Structures are given as C-alpha cells and as structure tokens.
Amino acid sequence: MTEYLFANNAIGALNTAIGTGDTLLVLESGQGALFPNPSGGISAFRLIVFESPSQFEWMTCTFVSGDTLTVTRSPTPLSFNIGAEVHHRIDDVALENMLQKGIERTVTSDPDGSLAALYFGEEVYQSITGVWWKHTDALVWKEMNV
Amino acid sequence: MALVFNMGSKAILAADIDDTDTTILLNTYNDMLAKGGSGDSYYAQMIDVQGTKEIVLVDVGNSDPISGLSVTRGVEGTAAKDWGRGTIIWQVMSEASWEMIDQASIARQFAFIPDGVLVSAYFGEKIYQTDLLLWWKSAAAASTEWRLIAGVILTEAPQFSPPAGTYANGTLITITSATPGSAIYYTIDGSDPDNTDTLYTVPFALPDDATTTLKAIAYGPERWQSPSNITSGSYTMQVLGWVEETASGIGGGQPAKALVYNSKLYALASLGTLREWDGVSAIPSVAPTYFNGVIGSCTSYGSDGLIVHNSLIYGSVSPSGSAGAQLVEWNGSNAWIQRCGDLDVFNAGGGGAGPLILHSGTLYLCTSGGRIDLFQWNGVGTLTKVAPTPGGPPGWSALGGISFGGSLYVAGSPGNLYQWNGVNAYASVAPPISANIWSLVDFGGNLYGGTSEGTLQLWNGSNAWSTVVNAPTVASHNARCFVRASKVWFCSQDNGILYSWDGIGSAWTVEAVQLDTFKGRELADFGSTVWNFTATPDTSLLRLQ
C-alpha cells in the first residue's frame, strides 16, 4: 500500500512542455520545494496538470529532484504546453488508499497460505475461529494473538 | 459500509424528486460519481440558488444510475426537499466521510477487559487496555465481542496440594488454579502437558514407592486467556516413618486428646496437663496439672475431652480422688479455669470426665467411667444434665462423641451408639458389639466408629453397626480414628503402626511402621503431616515423614 503524502499550497507550472510519453515534469524555478518529497518507492503524492476544463490529467508523483517531478502517467495521457498548471490535490486514489473504519474483510477459512492480501499488513477476521490475522508476506498470514 | 470516491464528479437530475423520494435518476451518469459494489456508498450534495443544500447518501451496490440510484435523503444535518429536473448533484467529502477514515493513533482506552462488556464502535475497532497493556480488536459492529490481538493474559498456573515432597503411598494430590473455570491437564511422565493430556477432575494418587514428576498446565475458559505456565513438582511416595520430635516420656499421663489451635498443636494428658507444640521447641506444659498437681490419676483414664469452642480451649478432666468430671477452660497462658462444679454430685455410682462435643453451637460434656450422663453448658454457671445414663449393663464409658447429621451421638463401652433426642433422653440406635467404640468420625457423610479391636464400624443410619474394615493382621487395638486427606487414620496403641483407609476395600493400609518402642495414641493433622502423641512412653511426640 502506497503511503500518500500531502502538502498545503503545492502549486506550480510547467517550465517545459510534455508529450504523452514523458514522465518528468520540470517546474519553474523553486517550485519543486513546494511539493511533498516521496522516497524509497513506497510514498507518493497525487497531482493534476491542468490547462483547460477539457485538458487535464491526474498523475502520481513518485520522486522529486529539485524542480523535476518523476510521475506515473494516467491510462489516457495528454500533452501539455509550457505554463500548464500543476496542482497537488487529494483525489479518489488517495482517499481510497486510506483505511476506513469497520470495513475489514471477514473470512471463514484459515487465510494463511491461500488468501491474497489487498495490501501489505492487511488484517482479516476469521469468523469461525474468532481469530484476527495479519498479512506479513505474499500469502503468509499470522495470527494476531494465540 | 465502505466509501468510494470520484472527487469533483457531478451529474444532473433527469427527473423531479420530492422530499420523500428515495430513488434518483441521472441524465449524465458516465461522468458521474464513484462506482462500486455491494456495501459501497458515497455522499453527494445538491444546492439551490438560495444556498440551501441537501446531502444524500448514495447506496452504490444496490442500484445503478440508469434505473435509479437508491439514496438516503437529508443526511449530515441537512433536510430533504423537492428538487427539479436539471439540478446538479456532485460527490462531496462530508463530515461523516472524514470520520470514517481510520486515523493513526486514535484509539479508545479503558482499564478493564472489554470482552463481554464494551460495545464496539465498529467492526475491527482497536482499543487499548491501559491496566494490562493489551490491544483488543472488535469481532463485530456494535458488539461486545472482542479479540485480544496484542499482549497476553495468562491463566493462573496450577497449584499442587500437598506441595512437592515426600509423602505416604496413596496420598491424594489436589491441583487447582486461581483462574475460575479453568481446565487443568497434567502428566506424570515428565513431559510438558497440554490440553491433549489427562484432564484433572478429582484428587488422585501417584505411583506407590516411586519418585514421580508431576507437571500441570491450566487453560482458562475465556478465548483471550492463554494457557498458564507449567507447574512442576517432584513427589516421592513411600511408606513413611515416624520421627521423634521431643524427649521421650515427658510425663503428665498419657495423652487424652489432641487438636490444632492458633497454628499450634495441643494435647491434653490424662493427668490434666495441657501440652503445647509450636512446631519448633520441645513440648512445654502450658497448663499445670489440674489442681496444682493434686489431680492424681483420672478415673476416666484416656477418655477426657479437649475441644475449641468460641476461640477458647476447653477440657474435661476428673479431679483426684473423685469420680466426678470438671469442665475447665484454658486461660491462654499457663492455667486452667474451672467452669463448673464437680459433676460427681450428679453421678451417683460414678462418672468421670468424658468427651466434649460441640453441637449446634453449644458445648456438651458426656461423663464416662461408670455413667454416660450428657451435660449442656450455656457459657455461664454450672452444667445442666440433658440426658441421663440409659439403663443397661454396668461399666458404661463414653469414649467417643460427635455431632453428626444434625444430632448428637455418643458411643463407647460396650459398643453401643446412643442418639440424643435433643431434649432429655438418649435413644439406642446401635446395640452393643464385641468391641468398645473408641472414636466416632464423619467420613464421606457416613458415621464410623473405630473399635478397641482395631476394626472400623459403619453405622447404617438406623439401628446397627457393620464391620467395613477388618482389624489389622498385627494386633493393633483401640482405633482412635481421625479423618485427614480423604482417609480415616489411626495409630496402634499396641505397636505404633499407622494405618489409613481410603473408603475402598476392607483392609487398613500401613502408612508408617513402628519407631523403636513408641506406641500410638492421639493423632493430629498439623503442618501438612500427621503427628502422634504417643501412649508409651508417656506423651512423646512423633512426626510422620
């Protein structure tokens, strides 16, 4: 599960135009410091590049170096001109990545060795035995108390 | 309920709705709102030109935009109202949406075990128990079912009674755990027990003449209780022997009765001397021979009474040169206090000191040595005779008395058993037998009598004795029995052999053999073993080990 990072007032503009295959966003000087700083490949933040009401694209930024942002493009990438606005925002991807109360999965059989986790560290409740399990690796689950 | 998101998305109502409608139609749904499955929902908002808004909760899983979205109207503090076709509706992060997010380090805390008590806020809620440093997680929404997920509550470890050590063959071992309702499992082969081993149900005996490692583990009845630590003990079972604790022949007459009082051992010698044993020092005399030594020998030889009543020790003794009986109270330090007059005046034809019996909270004295008159003492003044000696053969002696099953009984020579009617007379409930009854004991809810022949008699509850334990093969008379550790015990006055009977079979079990020339007399249960105030030499004290 990716940890999404947040920062207030993280807004910039493209200093270089991008095409549909580009994965680097070069911002105007000094603007890179306004954005969160993902690290280790486990954190990221969401941003939207906006040029007009019909010309925008949601992306995930995984690395910031100076004013250059490394991004993962959306399934339907667009091209943007110099000056296109880059806004860090909370969207459905970030929100759905958060744990919501009371929606954990319930299983009936022993999950260890068979159940695929939705994310690392997921906790599931085995109703037959009344045991909580925590995902630790691949299909490996450990009882949370024995 | 899980929330799904498509932030900023919007759509337009395709038809008017009034404030009671629970289904809405959209005319542009492809751009609209989040998608999801069963149990998924989102909050959406409509607002009019006056700024009045209504928030609805859209049930994604149970509807679709084409046939109509199922909605809960007027939530989040807003009111349902009429809306016209063309109204814009868009998804919002409402207050409830944010509150459904599991925020780090926000958990309720309590100082008690929540399982069965605390109602969960939601399925999977985690709470912290501050007093035992435990984490719990709920097993259902709005439920009191909680599962321990971090930390351990151990079931209390088993306790052995008696503790590990050396004991007589057949000694019963009791295992308990301080955790109520726990199940205890044990092994005797040295292996660590678990819940597949022998379940403890009743006290049991370990193998005779062997050293055994007993291990036990307790499982608590609650799912959150972890098995206890394992308790282990080494037991050596053998035929035990007597150890002499005091100098031989301390004098004062043969012991008449023994008891434990305030964690010390006491014995009344036949000359009226009260002996005290504190478990350490040699036996002193804590109450002088009655009447400063002029008591002489008792006519009721060996049948005097000693009992604890109202936290005081009372004795029954016979003054020197008289056949009468006296009730005396120990002053707690060094002397007897006379509590009544000489009963000889009531006992034409004789009658010395006999058993003391506590019955329904009142103290009774039964004479012996010629008569078995029953006297009642109400705590003040003199004694009141409540039952005269019944007609019968001469030479009555009351050697044993007991309160049993709500009635008072006395027995003795020549083996009769009498039941007091509670008012003014005895009733004969067992005729004489060939032996004298030396003692009466309540064992397993039945009344037994130990005899001068060394047999154990069972009273049938109405009119007769029957022999249930035969006399030992070695002559061992005068069974002055007592009950300890689910057995009846006596020590031979002929040879000092200690016997027991566990209620099974018809033979005594030898628990200890004779030490030198010591002979048995009064037994007491003190310090987790058996003590023997000997008959010969006079009042020596032997300890079983």
Short mmCIF file of N, CA, C and O in Angstrom, two decimals, chain B residues 372 390-397 410-419 427-438 449 451-453 455 457-460 462-467:
data_model
loop_
_atom_site.label_atom_id
_atom_site.label_comp_id
_atom_site.label_asym_id
_atom_site.label_seq_id
_atom_site.Cartn_x
_atom_site.Cartn_y
_atom_site.Cartn_z
N ILE B 372 -22.87 -42.35 81.55
CA ILE B 372 -22.73 -41.54 80.33
C ILE B 372 -23.78 -40.43 80.34
O ILE B 372 -24.47 -40.18 79.36
N PRO B 390 -28.69 -44.21 80.22
CA PRO B 390 -29.79 -45.15 80.00
C PRO B 390 -29.56 -46.45 80.76
O PRO B 390 -28.45 -46.73 81.21
N GLY B 391 -30.62 -47.20 80.92
CA GLY B 391 -30.48 -48.47 81.58
C GLY B 391 -29.64 -49.42 80.74
O GLY B 391 -29.64 -49.36 79.51
N GLY B 392 -28.89 -50.28 81.42
CA GLY B 392 -28.07 -51.19 80.67
C GLY B 392 -27.04 -51.83 81.55
O GLY B 392 -27.12 -51.73 82.78
N PRO B 393 -26.10 -52.45 80.92
CA PRO B 393 -25.08 -53.14 81.71
C PRO B 393 -24.23 -52.14 82.49
O PRO B 393 -24.07 -51.00 82.08
N PRO B 394 -23.67 -52.54 83.58
CA PRO B 394 -22.78 -51.66 84.33
C PRO B 394 -21.48 -51.45 83.56
O PRO B 394 -21.18 -52.16 82.60
N GLY B 395 -20.73 -50.49 83.99
CA GLY B 395 -19.42 -50.25 83.39
C GLY B 395 -19.47 -49.38 82.15
O GLY B 395 -18.60 -49.45 81.29
N TRP B 396 -20.47 -48.51 82.05
CA TRP B 396 -20.55 -47.62 80.91
C TRP B 396 -19.31 -46.73 80.81
O TRP B 396 -18.82 -46.23 81.80
N SER B 397 -18.87 -46.52 79.60
CA SER B 397 -17.86 -45.49 79.35
C SER B 397 -18.18 -44.83 78.01
O SER B 397 -18.44 -45.52 77.02
N VAL B 410 -23.23 -40.41 71.15
CA VAL B 410 -22.12 -40.86 71.99
C VAL B 410 -22.03 -42.37 71.86
O VAL B 410 -23.03 -43.06 71.64
N ALA B 411 -20.81 -42.85 71.98
CA ALA B 411 -20.60 -44.29 71.87
C ALA B 411 -19.46 -44.66 72.80
O ALA B 411 -18.70 -43.81 73.26
N GLY B 412 -19.32 -45.90 73.05
CA GLY B 412 -18.22 -46.31 73.91
C GLY B 412 -18.31 -47.76 74.28
O GLY B 412 -18.58 -48.62 73.44
N SER B 413 -18.10 -48.01 75.55
CA SER B 413 -18.12 -49.37 76.06
C SER B 413 -19.53 -49.68 76.54
O SER B 413 -20.10 -48.88 77.30
N PRO B 414 -20.08 -50.73 76.08
CA PRO B 414 -19.56 -51.83 75.25
C PRO B 414 -20.03 -51.75 73.81
O PRO B 414 -20.65 -52.68 73.30
N GLY B 415 -19.77 -50.68 73.14
CA GLY B 415 -20.04 -50.59 71.72
C GLY B 415 -21.39 -50.04 71.33
O GLY B 415 -21.72 -49.96 70.14
N ASN B 416 -22.18 -49.63 72.32
CA ASN B 416 -23.48 -49.05 71.98
C ASN B 416 -23.30 -47.72 71.26
O ASN B 416 -22.29 -47.04 71.43
N LEU B 417 -24.31 -47.33 70.52
CA LEU B 417 -24.38 -45.98 69.97
C LEU B 417 -25.69 -45.37 70.41
O LEU B 417 -26.77 -45.97 70.23
N TYR B 418 -25.59 -44.19 71.03
CA TYR B 418 -26.79 -43.50 71.51
C TYR B 418 -26.95 -42.18 70.77
O TYR B 418 -25.97 -41.46 70.54
N GLN B 419 -28.19 -41.89 70.47
CA GLN B 419 -28.54 -40.61 69.83
C GLN B 419 -29.36 -39.80 70.83
O GLN B 419 -30.36 -40.29 71.37
N ALA B 427 -31.63 -42.22 72.79
CA ALA B 427 -32.27 -43.35 72.14
C ALA B 427 -31.17 -44.28 71.66
O ALA B 427 -30.15 -43.82 71.11
N SER B 428 -31.32 -45.56 71.86
CA SER B 428 -30.33 -46.52 71.41
C SER B 428 -30.49 -46.72 69.91
O SER B 428 -31.56 -47.09 69.42
N VAL B 429 -29.44 -46.45 69.14
CA VAL B 429 -29.52 -46.60 67.69
C VAL B 429 -28.56 -47.67 67.18
O VAL B 429 -28.48 -47.88 65.97
N ALA B 430 -27.81 -48.28 68.06
CA ALA B 430 -26.99 -49.45 67.69
C ALA B 430 -26.70 -50.22 68.96
O ALA B 430 -26.23 -49.64 69.94
N PRO B 431 -26.97 -51.53 68.94
CA PRO B 431 -26.76 -52.33 70.15
C PRO B 431 -25.27 -52.60 70.36
O PRO B 431 -24.45 -52.34 69.48
N PRO B 432 -24.94 -53.15 71.51
CA PRO B 432 -23.53 -53.44 71.79
C PRO B 432 -22.95 -54.40 70.76
O PRO B 432 -23.66 -55.21 70.17
N ILE B 433 -21.66 -54.24 70.55
CA ILE B 433 -20.92 -55.20 69.73
C ILE B 433 -19.82 -55.78 70.59
O ILE B 433 -19.70 -55.45 71.78
N SER B 434 -19.00 -56.60 70.00
CA SER B 434 -18.00 -57.31 70.80
C SER B 434 -16.88 -56.40 71.26
O SER B 434 -16.10 -56.75 72.15
N ALA B 435 -16.75 -55.21 70.64
CA ALA B 435 -15.65 -54.32 70.97
C ALA B 435 -16.19 -52.98 71.45
O ALA B 435 -17.34 -52.62 71.19
N ASN B 436 -15.33 -52.24 72.13
CA ASN B 436 -15.69 -50.88 72.51
C ASN B 436 -15.48 -49.95 71.31
O ASN B 436 -14.59 -50.16 70.50
N ILE B 437 -16.32 -48.91 71.25
CA ILE B 437 -16.11 -47.87 70.24
C ILE B 437 -15.24 -46.78 70.86
O ILE B 437 -15.64 -46.11 71.80
N TRP B 438 -14.05 -46.62 70.31
CA TRP B 438 -13.10 -45.66 70.85
C TRP B 438 -13.25 -44.26 70.23
O TRP B 438 -12.78 -43.28 70.79
N GLY B 449 -17.24 -45.81 63.46
CA GLY B 449 -16.67 -45.96 64.79
C GLY B 449 -15.42 -46.82 64.75
O GLY B 449 -15.43 -47.91 64.17
N THR B 451 -12.81 -49.16 66.72
CA THR B 451 -13.05 -50.02 67.88
C THR B 451 -11.77 -50.42 68.61
O THR B 451 -10.65 -50.25 68.09
N SER B 452 -11.99 -50.96 69.79
CA SER B 452 -10.87 -51.46 70.59
C SER B 452 -10.21 -52.66 69.95
O SER B 452 -9.09 -53.03 70.32
N GLU B 453 -10.87 -53.29 68.98
CA GLU B 453 -10.27 -54.43 68.29
C GLU B 453 -9.51 -54.01 67.03
O GLU B 453 -8.94 -54.85 66.34
N THR B 455 -11.04 -52.62 64.42
CA THR B 455 -11.91 -52.62 63.25
C THR B 455 -12.53 -51.23 63.08
O THR B 455 -12.49 -50.40 64.00
N GLN B 457 -16.19 -49.62 62.14
CA GLN B 457 -17.60 -49.96 62.03
C GLN B 457 -18.36 -48.84 61.32
O GLN B 457 -18.12 -47.66 61.56
N LEU B 458 -19.26 -49.22 60.44
CA LEU B 458 -20.13 -48.26 59.75
C LEU B 458 -21.53 -48.35 60.35
O LEU B 458 -22.12 -49.44 60.45
N TRP B 459 -22.04 -47.20 60.78
CA TRP B 459 -23.40 -47.18 61.30
C TRP B 459 -24.37 -47.11 60.12
O TRP B 459 -24.17 -46.32 59.19
N ASN B 460 -25.42 -47.91 60.15
CA ASN B 460 -26.32 -47.98 59.00
C ASN B 460 -27.36 -46.86 58.98
O ASN B 460 -28.25 -46.84 58.13
N SER B 462 -29.59 -46.26 61.17
CA SER B 462 -30.84 -46.51 61.91
C SER B 462 -30.62 -47.33 63.18
O SER B 462 -30.92 -46.87 64.28
N ASN B 463 -30.02 -48.56 63.03
CA ASN B 463 -30.06 -49.41 64.22
C ASN B 463 -28.89 -50.37 64.38
O ASN B 463 -28.96 -51.27 65.22
N ALA B 464 -27.83 -50.25 63.60
CA ALA B 464 -26.78 -51.27 63.75
C ALA B 464 -25.45 -50.79 63.20
O ALA B 464 -25.38 -49.89 62.36
N TRP B 465 -24.41 -51.41 63.72
CA TRP B 465 -23.06 -51.28 63.18
C TRP B 465 -22.80 -52.43 62.21
O TRP B 465 -23.39 -53.51 62.36
N SER B 466 -21.89 -52.21 61.28
CA SER B 466 -21.38 -53.31 60.47
C SER B 466 -19.89 -53.07 60.25
O SER B 466 -19.43 -51.92 60.13
N THR B 467 -19.13 -54.14 60.22
CA THR B 467 -17.68 -54.02 60.05
C THR B 467 -17.36 -53.74 58.59
O THR B 467 -17.74 -54.53 57.71
#
